[in-house]
mmCIF file of C-alpha atoms and ligand atoms in Angstrom:
data_model
loop_
_atom_site.group_PDB
_atom_site.id
_atom_site.type_symbol
_atom_site.label_atom_id
_atom_site.label_comp_id
_atom_site.label_asym_id
_atom_site.label_seq_id
_atom_site.Cartn_x
_atom_site.Cartn_y
_atom_site.Cartn_z
ATOM 1 C CA UNK A 1 13.190 27.505 4.202
ATOM 2 C CA UNK A 2 14.981 26.321 6.593
ATOM 3 C CA UNK A 3 15.545 28.853 9.963
ATOM 4 C CA UNK A 4 19.178 29.637 10.937
ATOM 5 C CA UNK A 5 17.607 31.045 13.774
ATOM 6 C CA UNK A 6 15.711 30.314 16.952
ATOM 7 C CA UNK A 7 12.200 29.791 16.124
ATOM 8 C CA UNK A 8 9.488 32.492 16.919
ATOM 9 C CA UNK A 9 11.862 35.637 16.669
ATOM 10 C CA UNK A 10 8.846 37.696 15.536
ATOM 11 C CA UNK A 11 5.820 35.859 18.082
ATOM 12 C CA UNK A 12 3.664 39.418 18.448
ATOM 13 C CA UNK A 13 4.631 41.202 15.613
ATOM 14 C CA UNK A 14 2.697 42.873 13.008
ATOM 15 C CA UNK A 15 4.558 42.573 9.544
ATOM 16 C CA UNK A 16 3.194 44.020 5.372
ATOM 17 C CA UNK A 17 4.924 43.517 3.477
ATOM 18 C CA UNK A 18 4.031 45.360 -0.640
ATOM 19 C CA UNK A 19 4.657 43.516 -3.917
ATOM 20 C CA UNK A 20 3.696 40.116 -2.049
ATOM 21 C CA UNK A 21 2.531 37.655 -4.668
ATOM 22 C CA UNK A 22 5.223 35.925 -5.403
ATOM 23 C CA UNK A 23 9.278 36.007 -5.529
ATOM 24 C CA UNK A 24 11.817 37.330 -2.932
ATOM 25 C CA UNK A 25 8.764 39.561 -0.679
ATOM 26 C CA UNK A 26 6.529 36.011 -0.421
ATOM 27 C CA UNK A 27 9.450 34.616 0.714
ATOM 28 C CA UNK A 28 10.458 37.564 3.456
ATOM 29 C CA UNK A 29 6.586 37.319 4.480
ATOM 30 C CA UNK A 30 6.591 33.048 4.766
ATOM 31 C CA UNK A 31 9.610 33.763 6.322
ATOM 32 C CA UNK A 32 8.317 36.431 9.198
ATOM 33 C CA UNK A 33 4.849 34.195 9.514
ATOM 34 C CA UNK A 34 6.748 31.490 10.631
ATOM 35 C CA UNK A 35 8.883 33.183 12.927
ATOM 36 C CA UNK A 36 4.716 34.478 14.440
ATOM 37 C CA UNK A 37 4.325 37.529 13.094
ATOM 38 C CA UNK A 38 0.916 37.758 11.566
ATOM 39 C CA UNK A 39 1.271 38.922 8.066
ATOM 40 C CA UNK A 40 -0.227 41.092 5.801
ATOM 41 C CA UNK A 41 0.545 40.791 2.327
ATOM 42 C CA UNK A 42 -0.529 42.899 -0.756
ATOM 43 C CA UNK A 43 -0.331 42.899 -4.718
ATOM 44 C CA UNK A 44 -1.725 44.166 -7.303
ATOM 45 C CA UNK A 45 -3.993 40.882 -8.336
ATOM 46 C CA UNK A 46 -6.369 39.592 -5.912
ATOM 47 C CA UNK A 47 -6.377 35.988 -7.225
ATOM 48 C CA UNK A 48 -2.061 35.984 -6.757
ATOM 49 C CA UNK A 49 -1.817 37.769 -3.039
ATOM 50 C CA UNK A 50 -5.014 35.478 -1.614
ATOM 51 C CA UNK A 51 -3.474 32.276 -3.022
ATOM 52 C CA UNK A 52 0.494 34.233 -1.416
ATOM 53 C CA UNK A 53 -1.473 34.450 1.380
ATOM 54 C CA UNK A 54 -3.392 30.644 2.228
ATOM 55 C CA UNK A 55 0.038 29.330 1.853
ATOM 56 C CA UNK A 56 0.722 30.767 5.158
ATOM 57 C CA UNK A 57 -3.338 30.284 6.710
ATOM 58 C CA UNK A 58 -2.613 26.740 4.884
ATOM 59 C CA UNK A 59 0.850 25.634 7.052
ATOM 60 C CA UNK A 60 -1.696 27.527 10.354
ATOM 61 C CA UNK A 61 -0.423 31.015 10.446
ATOM 62 C CA UNK A 62 -2.752 33.781 10.942
ATOM 63 C CA UNK A 63 -2.538 36.165 7.646
ATOM 64 C CA UNK A 64 -4.306 38.197 4.973
ATOM 65 C CA UNK A 65 -3.638 39.434 1.931
ATOM 66 C CA UNK A 66 -5.488 42.534 -0.119
ATOM 67 C CA UNK A 67 -5.146 43.794 -3.551
ATOM 68 C CA UNK A 68 -3.821 47.559 -3.940
ATOM 69 C CA UNK A 69 -1.773 49.193 -6.530
ATOM 70 C CA UNK A 70 1.234 50.797 -4.340
ATOM 71 C CA UNK A 71 1.229 53.707 -7.416
ATOM 72 C CA UNK A 72 -2.243 54.698 -5.470
ATOM 73 C CA UNK A 73 -2.573 56.027 -2.045
ATOM 74 C CA UNK A 74 -5.529 56.072 -0.969
ATOM 75 C CA UNK A 75 -5.662 51.947 -1.697
ATOM 76 C CA UNK A 76 -1.930 51.952 0.181
ATOM 77 C CA UNK A 77 -3.367 54.128 3.206
ATOM 78 C CA UNK A 78 -6.959 51.731 2.954
ATOM 79 C CA UNK A 79 -5.259 48.217 3.146
ATOM 80 C CA UNK A 80 -2.566 49.762 5.913
ATOM 81 C CA UNK A 81 -6.092 51.036 7.798
ATOM 82 C CA UNK A 82 -7.381 47.589 7.505
ATOM 83 C CA UNK A 83 -4.325 45.257 8.372
ATOM 84 C CA UNK A 84 -4.589 47.524 11.875
ATOM 85 C CA UNK A 85 -7.654 47.505 12.421
ATOM 86 C CA UNK A 86 -7.404 43.360 12.289
ATOM 87 C CA UNK A 87 -3.623 42.925 13.773
ATOM 88 C CA UNK A 88 -3.209 45.997 15.830
ATOM 89 C CA UNK A 89 -0.258 48.172 15.060
ATOM 90 C CA UNK A 90 2.413 47.465 12.108
ATOM 91 C CA UNK A 91 5.794 46.884 13.853
ATOM 92 C CA UNK A 92 7.490 45.999 10.464
ATOM 93 C CA UNK A 93 6.593 47.215 6.454
ATOM 94 C CA UNK A 94 8.446 45.793 3.349
ATOM 95 C CA UNK A 95 8.148 47.649 0.848
ATOM 96 C CA UNK A 96 9.050 45.417 -2.008
ATOM 97 C CA UNK A 97 7.017 46.088 -5.384
ATOM 98 C CA UNK A 98 8.729 46.106 -8.572
ATOM 99 C CA UNK A 99 8.669 45.953 -12.009
ATOM 100 C CA UNK A 100 11.087 45.684 -15.230
ATOM 101 C CA UNK A 101 11.794 44.812 -18.351
ATOM 102 C CA UNK A 102 14.397 44.918 -20.603
ATOM 103 C CA UNK A 103 14.764 47.490 -23.336
ATOM 104 C CA UNK A 104 17.553 50.426 -24.374
ATOM 105 C CA UNK A 105 16.229 54.044 -23.554
ATOM 106 C CA UNK A 106 15.420 55.061 -27.358
ATOM 107 C CA UNK A 107 13.452 51.528 -27.176
ATOM 108 C CA UNK A 108 10.962 52.663 -23.851
ATOM 109 C CA UNK A 109 8.322 55.525 -23.677
ATOM 110 C CA UNK A 110 8.206 58.267 -21.887
ATOM 111 C CA UNK A 111 5.563 56.418 -20.059
ATOM 112 C CA UNK A 112 7.402 52.542 -20.247
ATOM 113 C CA UNK A 113 9.917 55.201 -18.112
ATOM 114 C CA UNK A 114 7.565 56.563 -16.030
ATOM 115 C CA UNK A 115 5.798 53.366 -15.562
ATOM 116 C CA UNK A 116 8.874 51.858 -13.214
ATOM 117 C CA UNK A 117 9.095 54.785 -11.804
ATOM 118 C CA UNK A 118 6.439 55.224 -10.266
ATOM 119 C CA UNK A 119 6.339 51.339 -8.628
ATOM 120 C CA UNK A 120 9.218 51.458 -7.864
ATOM 121 C CA UNK A 121 10.305 55.185 -6.315
ATOM 122 C CA UNK A 122 6.364 56.619 -5.869
ATOM 123 C CA UNK A 123 5.073 53.078 -4.512
ATOM 124 C CA UNK A 124 8.051 53.096 -1.791
ATOM 125 C CA UNK A 125 6.687 56.305 -0.929
ATOM 126 C CA UNK A 126 3.188 55.528 -0.406
ATOM 127 C CA UNK A 127 4.279 52.785 1.593
ATOM 128 C CA UNK A 128 6.324 53.989 4.030
ATOM 129 C CA UNK A 129 3.978 57.865 4.045
ATOM 130 C CA UNK A 130 1.337 55.756 4.446
ATOM 131 C CA UNK A 131 1.753 53.377 7.234
ATOM 132 C CA UNK A 132 3.434 55.966 9.618
ATOM 133 C CA UNK A 133 0.814 56.479 11.526
ATOM 134 C CA UNK A 134 -0.296 52.966 11.846
ATOM 135 C CA UNK A 135 3.312 52.151 13.413
ATOM 136 C CA UNK A 136 3.680 50.463 16.433
ATOM 137 C CA UNK A 137 6.667 53.149 17.773
ATOM 138 C CA UNK A 138 8.769 53.208 19.058
ATOM 139 C CA UNK A 139 10.596 49.821 17.774
ATOM 140 C CA UNK A 140 8.969 50.164 14.295
ATOM 141 C CA UNK A 141 11.084 48.705 11.123
ATOM 142 C CA UNK A 142 10.976 49.904 7.698
ATOM 143 C CA UNK A 143 12.792 48.312 5.086
ATOM 144 C CA UNK A 144 12.852 48.827 1.110
ATOM 145 C CA UNK A 145 13.939 45.756 -1.467
ATOM 146 C CA UNK A 146 16.374 47.690 -3.613
ATOM 147 C CA UNK A 147 18.835 46.356 -6.400
ATOM 148 C CA UNK A 148 22.162 46.950 -7.095
ATOM 149 C CA UNK A 149 21.212 49.308 -10.250
ATOM 150 C CA UNK A 150 20.928 51.889 -7.679
ATOM 151 C CA UNK A 151 24.482 51.966 -7.467
ATOM 152 C CA UNK A 152 25.263 50.383 -10.653
ATOM 153 C CA UNK A 153 25.007 51.608 -14.230
ATOM 154 C CA UNK A 154 23.176 49.301 -16.126
ATOM 155 C CA UNK A 155 22.588 49.351 -19.935
ATOM 156 C CA UNK A 156 18.829 48.624 -20.616
ATOM 157 C CA UNK A 157 18.238 49.621 -17.126
ATOM 158 C CA UNK A 158 17.821 53.191 -17.212
ATOM 159 C CA UNK A 159 14.441 53.211 -15.717
ATOM 160 C CA UNK A 160 15.056 50.410 -13.006
ATOM 161 C CA UNK A 161 18.525 53.008 -12.565
ATOM 162 C CA UNK A 162 16.226 56.156 -11.824
ATOM 163 C CA UNK A 163 14.330 53.977 -9.801
ATOM 164 C CA UNK A 164 16.069 51.930 -7.353
ATOM 165 C CA UNK A 165 18.763 55.361 -7.360
ATOM 166 C CA UNK A 166 15.720 57.115 -6.016
ATOM 167 C CA UNK A 167 14.393 54.144 -3.480
ATOM 168 C CA UNK A 168 18.212 54.322 -1.689
ATOM 169 C CA UNK A 169 18.649 57.971 -1.119
ATOM 170 C CA UNK A 170 14.549 57.948 0.632
ATOM 171 C CA UNK A 171 15.789 55.183 2.639
ATOM 172 C CA UNK A 172 18.186 57.420 4.198
ATOM 173 C CA UNK A 173 16.302 60.398 4.034
ATOM 174 C CA UNK A 174 13.125 58.789 5.783
ATOM 175 C CA UNK A 175 15.949 57.507 8.433
ATOM 176 C CA UNK A 176 16.976 61.214 9.421
ATOM 177 C CA UNK A 177 13.234 62.593 9.885
ATOM 178 C CA UNK A 178 11.770 59.158 11.363
ATOM 179 C CA UNK A 179 15.135 58.309 13.500
ATOM 180 C CA UNK A 180 13.983 60.442 16.774
ATOM 181 C CA UNK A 181 10.292 58.747 16.011
ATOM 182 C CA UNK A 182 12.181 55.610 17.520
ATOM 183 C CA UNK A 183 11.377 54.058 14.026
ATOM 184 C CA UNK A 184 14.661 52.098 11.460
ATOM 185 C CA UNK A 185 14.135 52.750 7.696
ATOM 186 C CA UNK A 186 17.389 50.336 6.373
ATOM 187 C CA UNK A 187 17.264 48.590 2.968
ATOM 188 C CA UNK A 188 18.344 45.879 1.663
ATOM 189 C CA UNK A 189 20.062 44.818 -1.568
ATOM 190 C CA UNK A 190 19.730 41.566 -3.366
ATOM 191 C CA UNK A 191 22.371 40.129 -6.004
ATOM 192 C CA UNK A 192 21.349 38.197 -8.300
ATOM 193 C CA UNK A 193 17.711 35.488 -6.752
ATOM 194 C CA UNK A 194 17.285 32.117 -8.306
ATOM 195 C CA UNK A 195 13.924 30.773 -9.081
ATOM 196 C CA UNK A 196 12.537 34.977 -9.268
ATOM 197 C CA UNK A 197 11.011 37.282 -12.400
ATOM 198 C CA UNK A 198 13.797 39.861 -11.742
ATOM 199 C CA UNK A 199 16.254 37.123 -12.829
ATOM 200 C CA UNK A 200 14.225 35.064 -15.389
ATOM 201 C CA UNK A 201 14.639 38.701 -16.998
ATOM 202 C CA UNK A 202 17.676 39.881 -16.499
ATOM 203 C CA UNK A 203 18.613 36.406 -17.423
ATOM 204 C CA UNK A 204 16.713 35.158 -19.699
ATOM 205 C CA UNK A 205 18.952 31.659 -21.325
ATOM 206 C CA UNK A 206 21.055 28.972 -19.359
ATOM 207 C CA UNK A 207 24.151 30.229 -21.039
ATOM 208 C CA UNK A 208 23.607 34.196 -19.523
ATOM 209 C CA UNK A 209 22.122 33.151 -15.732
ATOM 210 C CA UNK A 210 25.902 30.708 -16.787
ATOM 211 C CA UNK A 211 27.942 33.867 -16.882
ATOM 212 C CA UNK A 212 26.394 35.576 -14.166
ATOM 213 C CA UNK A 213 26.473 33.104 -12.291
ATOM 214 C CA UNK A 214 30.773 32.824 -13.046
ATOM 215 C CA UNK A 215 31.644 37.256 -12.275
ATOM 216 C CA UNK A 216 30.457 36.919 -8.470
ATOM 217 C CA UNK A 217 32.896 36.705 -5.785
ATOM 218 C CA UNK A 218 30.696 33.461 -4.244
ATOM 219 C CA UNK A 219 29.555 31.599 -7.431
ATOM 220 C CA UNK A 220 26.188 30.991 -7.826
ATOM 221 C CA UNK A 221 22.893 33.075 -7.804
ATOM 222 C CA UNK A 222 21.656 33.008 -4.053
ATOM 223 C CA UNK A 223 18.034 31.992 -2.680
ATOM 224 C CA UNK A 224 15.086 34.131 -1.451
ATOM 225 C CA UNK A 225 15.905 32.912 1.955
ATOM 226 C CA UNK A 226 19.082 34.548 1.897
ATOM 227 C CA UNK A 227 16.828 38.025 1.639
ATOM 228 C CA UNK A 228 14.215 37.022 4.075
ATOM 229 C CA UNK A 229 17.351 35.832 7.192
ATOM 230 C CA UNK A 230 18.438 39.609 6.302
ATOM 231 C CA UNK A 231 15.190 40.759 6.662
ATOM 232 C CA UNK A 232 14.425 39.075 9.626
ATOM 233 C CA UNK A 233 17.665 40.578 11.367
ATOM 234 C CA UNK A 234 16.741 43.931 9.843
ATOM 235 C CA UNK A 235 13.592 43.552 11.857
ATOM 236 C CA UNK A 236 14.974 42.611 15.250
ATOM 237 C CA UNK A 237 15.760 44.102 18.408
ATOM 238 C CA UNK A 238 19.544 43.206 17.251
ATOM 239 C CA UNK A 239 19.981 46.049 14.456
ATOM 240 C CA UNK A 240 18.100 47.816 17.035
ATOM 241 C CA UNK A 241 21.506 50.680 16.038
ATOM 242 C CA UNK A 242 21.082 49.981 12.309
ATOM 243 C CA UNK A 243 20.014 53.024 10.371
ATOM 244 C CA UNK A 244 19.699 55.014 6.520
ATOM 245 C CA UNK A 245 21.667 51.386 5.631
ATOM 246 C CA UNK A 246 21.467 49.920 2.618
ATOM 247 C CA UNK A 247 22.635 46.330 2.970
ATOM 248 C CA UNK A 248 23.876 44.392 0.479
ATOM 249 C CA UNK A 249 23.242 40.090 0.379
ATOM 250 C CA UNK A 250 24.820 39.702 -3.159
ATOM 251 C CA UNK A 251 27.545 36.825 -2.993
ATOM 252 C CA UNK A 252 30.169 40.249 -3.418
ATOM 253 C CA UNK A 253 28.446 41.322 -6.749
ATOM 254 C CA UNK A 254 28.511 44.664 -5.935
ATOM 255 C CA UNK A 255 32.813 44.235 -6.365
ATOM 256 C CA UNK A 256 32.635 43.582 -9.763
ATOM 257 C CA UNK A 257 33.885 41.248 -12.199
ATOM 258 C CA UNK A 258 35.324 38.244 -9.895
ATOM 259 C CA UNK A 259 35.178 36.087 -13.112
ATOM 260 C CA UNK A 260 39.124 35.411 -13.234
ATOM 261 C CA UNK A 261 40.836 32.606 -11.115
ATOM 262 C CA UNK A 262 42.821 34.430 -8.353
ATOM 263 C CA UNK A 263 43.194 31.355 -6.549
ATOM 264 C CA UNK A 264 44.983 29.453 -9.413
ATOM 265 C CA UNK A 265 48.409 26.949 -8.525
ATOM 266 C CA UNK A 266 47.310 28.558 -4.396
ATOM 267 C CA UNK A 267 43.962 26.133 -4.125
HETATM 268 C C1 HXC B 301 9.534 48.997 -24.064
HETATM 269 C C2 HXC B 301 7.427 48.321 -22.321
HETATM 270 C C3 HXC B 301 7.869 47.127 -22.185
HETATM 271 C C4 HXC B 301 9.428 46.383 -22.970
HETATM 272 C C5 HXC B 301 6.275 47.706 -20.762
HETATM 273 N N1 HXC B 301 7.031 48.670 -22.637
HETATM 274 N N2 HXC B 301 6.991 46.562 -21.411
HETATM 275 N N3 HXC B 301 8.543 49.148 -23.015
HETATM 276 N N4 HXC B 301 9.783 47.341 -23.310
HETATM 277 N N5 HXC B 301 9.840 45.142 -22.455
HETATM 278 C C6 HXC B 301 6.168 49.675 -21.394
HETATM 279 C C7 HXC B 301 4.021 49.980 -21.969
HETATM 280 O O1 HXC B 301 4.728 49.544 -23.766
HETATM 281 C C8 HXC B 301 4.127 51.493 -21.660
HETATM 282 O O2 HXC B 301 4.391 52.008 -22.209
HETATM 283 C C9 HXC B 301 4.477 51.433 -20.261
HETATM 284 O O3 HXC B 301 5.543 50.618 -19.984
HETATM 285 C C10 HXC B 301 3.848 50.412 -18.823
HETATM 286 O O4 HXC B 301 3.049 49.125 -19.602
HETATM 287 P P1 HXC B 301 1.408 48.529 -18.880
HETATM 288 O O5 HXC B 301 2.043 46.513 -19.497
HETATM 289 O O6 HXC B 301 0.664 48.959 -19.148
HETATM 290 O O7 HXC B 301 1.928 48.483 -17.446
HETATM 291 P P2 HXC B 301 1.862 47.702 -16.089
HETATM 292 O O8 HXC B 301 0.221 46.833 -16.719
HETATM 293 O O9 HXC B 301 1.444 48.497 -15.136
HETATM 294 O O10 HXC B 301 2.816 46.937 -16.136
HETATM 295 C C11 HXC B 301 4.443 47.265 -15.563
HETATM 296 C C12 HXC B 301 5.428 46.216 -16.221
HETATM 297 C C13 HXC B 301 5.321 44.434 -16.562
HETATM 298 C C14 HXC B 301 6.908 46.874 -15.740
HETATM 299 C C15 HXC B 301 6.066 46.661 -17.833
HETATM 300 O O11 HXC B 301 5.971 43.999 -16.356
HETATM 301 C C16 HXC B 301 4.853 44.374 -14.581
HETATM 302 O O12 HXC B 301 3.793 44.024 -13.891
HETATM 303 N N6 HXC B 301 5.814 43.894 -13.703
HETATM 304 C C17 HXC B 301 6.122 42.944 -12.568
HETATM 305 C C18 HXC B 301 6.788 42.200 -12.664
HETATM 306 C C19 HXC B 301 7.648 42.580 -12.521
HETATM 307 O O13 HXC B 301 8.689 42.982 -13.213
HETATM 308 N N7 HXC B 301 9.236 42.157 -11.778
HETATM 309 C C20 HXC B 301 9.904 41.424 -11.829
HETATM 310 C C21 HXC B 301 10.555 42.582 -10.643
HETATM 311 S S1 HXC B 301 12.527 42.506 -10.292
HETATM 312 P P3 HXC B 301 3.434 52.824 -23.552
HETATM 313 O O14 HXC B 301 4.107 53.844 -23.923
HETATM 314 O O15 HXC B 301 3.227 51.851 -23.758
HETATM 315 O O16 HXC B 301 1.993 53.051 -22.647
HETATM 316 C C22 HXC B 301 13.535 44.202 -10.615
HETATM 317 C C23 HXC B 301 14.660 44.261 -11.034
HETATM 318 C C24 HXC B 301 15.852 43.677 -10.210
HETATM 319 O O17 HXC B 301 12.485 45.525 -10.200
HETATM 320 C C25 HXC B 301 17.273 43.805 -10.314
HETATM 321 C C26 HXC B 301 16.995 42.546 -10.639
HETATM 322 C C27 HXC B 301 18.831 42.147 -10.315
HETATM 323 P P1 NAP B 302 8.379 39.560 -8.709
HETATM 324 O O1 NAP B 302 8.072 37.970 -8.042
HETATM 325 O O2 NAP B 302 8.120 39.943 -9.981
HETATM 326 O O3 NAP B 302 8.088 40.582 -7.284
HETATM 327 C C1 NAP B 302 7.322 41.550 -7.537
HETATM 328 C C2 NAP B 302 6.059 41.725 -7.091
HETATM 329 O O4 NAP B 302 5.426 43.135 -6.703
HETATM 330 C C3 NAP B 302 4.720 41.163 -7.488
HETATM 331 O O5 NAP B 302 4.282 40.594 -6.214
HETATM 332 C C4 NAP B 302 4.234 41.507 -7.992
HETATM 333 O O6 NAP B 302 2.151 41.443 -7.454
HETATM 334 C C5 NAP B 302 3.909 43.336 -7.409
HETATM 335 N N1 NAP B 302 4.073 44.092 -7.784
HETATM 336 C C6 NAP B 302 4.008 44.880 -8.885
HETATM 337 N N2 NAP B 302 3.344 46.326 -9.609
HETATM 338 C C7 NAP B 302 2.896 46.097 -8.578
HETATM 339 C C8 NAP B 302 2.007 47.199 -8.118
HETATM 340 N N3 NAP B 302 1.733 48.154 -8.554
HETATM 341 N N4 NAP B 302 1.261 47.534 -6.900
HETATM 342 C C9 NAP B 302 1.766 45.827 -5.793
HETATM 343 N N5 NAP B 302 2.691 45.272 -5.802
HETATM 344 C C10 NAP B 302 3.569 45.526 -7.042
HETATM 345 O O7 NAP B 302 9.858 40.142 -8.323
HETATM 346 P P2 NAP B 302 10.530 39.309 -7.487
HETATM 347 O O8 NAP B 302 12.252 39.065 -9.050
HETATM 348 O O9 NAP B 302 10.871 38.633 -6.558
HETATM 349 O O10 NAP B 302 11.806 40.501 -6.836
HETATM 350 C C11 NAP B 302 11.341 41.046 -5.822
HETATM 351 C C12 NAP B 302 11.743 42.689 -5.656
HETATM 352 O O11 NAP B 302 13.117 42.603 -5.636
HETATM 353 C C13 NAP B 302 11.746 43.545 -5.909
HETATM 354 O O12 NAP B 302 11.854 44.810 -5.513
HETATM 355 C C14 NAP B 302 12.955 44.230 -6.988
HETATM 356 O O13 NAP B 302 13.223 44.913 -7.302
HETATM 357 C C15 NAP B 302 13.937 43.001 -6.077
HETATM 358 N N6 NAP B 302 15.220 42.560 -6.701
HETATM 359 C C16 NAP B 302 15.115 41.071 -7.385
HETATM 360 C C17 NAP B 302 16.432 40.840 -7.433
HETATM 361 C C18 NAP B 302 16.358 39.157 -8.446
HETATM 362 O O14 NAP B 302 17.223 38.290 -8.323
HETATM 363 N N7 NAP B 302 15.064 38.721 -8.358
HETATM 364 C C19 NAP B 302 17.956 41.078 -7.035
HETATM 365 C C20 NAP B 302 17.593 42.939 -7.145
HETATM 366 C C21 NAP B 302 16.792 43.188 -6.233
HETATM 367 P P3 NAP B 302 1.676 41.807 -8.876
HETATM 368 O O15 NAP B 302 1.624 41.077 -9.719
HETATM 369 O O16 NAP B 302 -0.075 40.711 -8.164
HETATM 370 O O17 NAP B 302 1.092 43.175 -8.520
#
């Protein structure tokens, strides 16, 4: 991942990234490690999270993988304790664990709906709530990974829309409650990001992918480094007066259908 910022912006910091065995969150963890942070990554799969941590230690960075399910508060709390005991107080928390499948509401059971709400919304509450006693306060930065589904209703995504909308409101409530302790609470809403499980599920064919890309103002998918750079900004002192914000990093996709050619003869 290329670095648009000066090196080692997170030297001396400790970052805890939930849902980081793959995809966008692993990209954030790796970017943070290259910026000098000691990084703890968690996910359900022991094998996957150990391998994820190893991608960072192989480059000479300090990183540790812990298997923990964000649906289980005790396992998240234990992971924070282990992180704190090994690396010290936590400066940055990324809550990005999520689950998704494409199904109409009538095609999912109550447990199917609950599963996604449990991972995305309850999991985010668990991660942020558990983090509080381990944080380096004042100055800590908490960031949840939400999605456009939080504000744009989407067919076949009732579970994800409901869960991510909850994350947006949770972000704002915790920002109000924890601001006096010097803890900033924000969220990043990525647009469609290439080479991710999320888009593999939402646009599985080349035709669907091309159709999505053609409607985005900046045309095309974003990259994992786009979200990593946004998370880096929010994690530094440059963002010291930003809290309770949902930051869109989406090429303008939230604006709606930008497919028609408005430039035409003016190109
Ligand atoms: C209907 C489904 C289903 C489907 C699962 N279920 N898949 N229902 N259609 N395609 C139902 C099951 O039948 C079951 O209900 C319930 O969901 C739980 O299923 P399990 O497989 O037991 O759950 P679990 O092992 O906990 O797995 C969770 C999961 C899985 C979400 C279902 O896909 C997963 O682990 N996902 C993690 C990876 C992921 O999704 N990454 C993408 C993140 S992107 P019953 O009633 O049968 O018990 C993202 C979207 C962002 O979040 C937006 C992008 C733009
Ligand atoms: P991904 O690679 O599937 O990442 C999801 C991660 O969550 C995996 O590491 C998974 O690891 C972990 N996870 C799932 N359930 C968990 C649980 N119960 N406890 C702990 N960890 C769990 O997907 P992605 O596409 O990169 O998405 C990452 C984040 O970005 C998600 O929050 C998603 O909603 C958001 N997002 C993605 C896009 C996109 O274009 N991809 C767009 C908007 C928002 P294990 O399987 O090892 O547990």
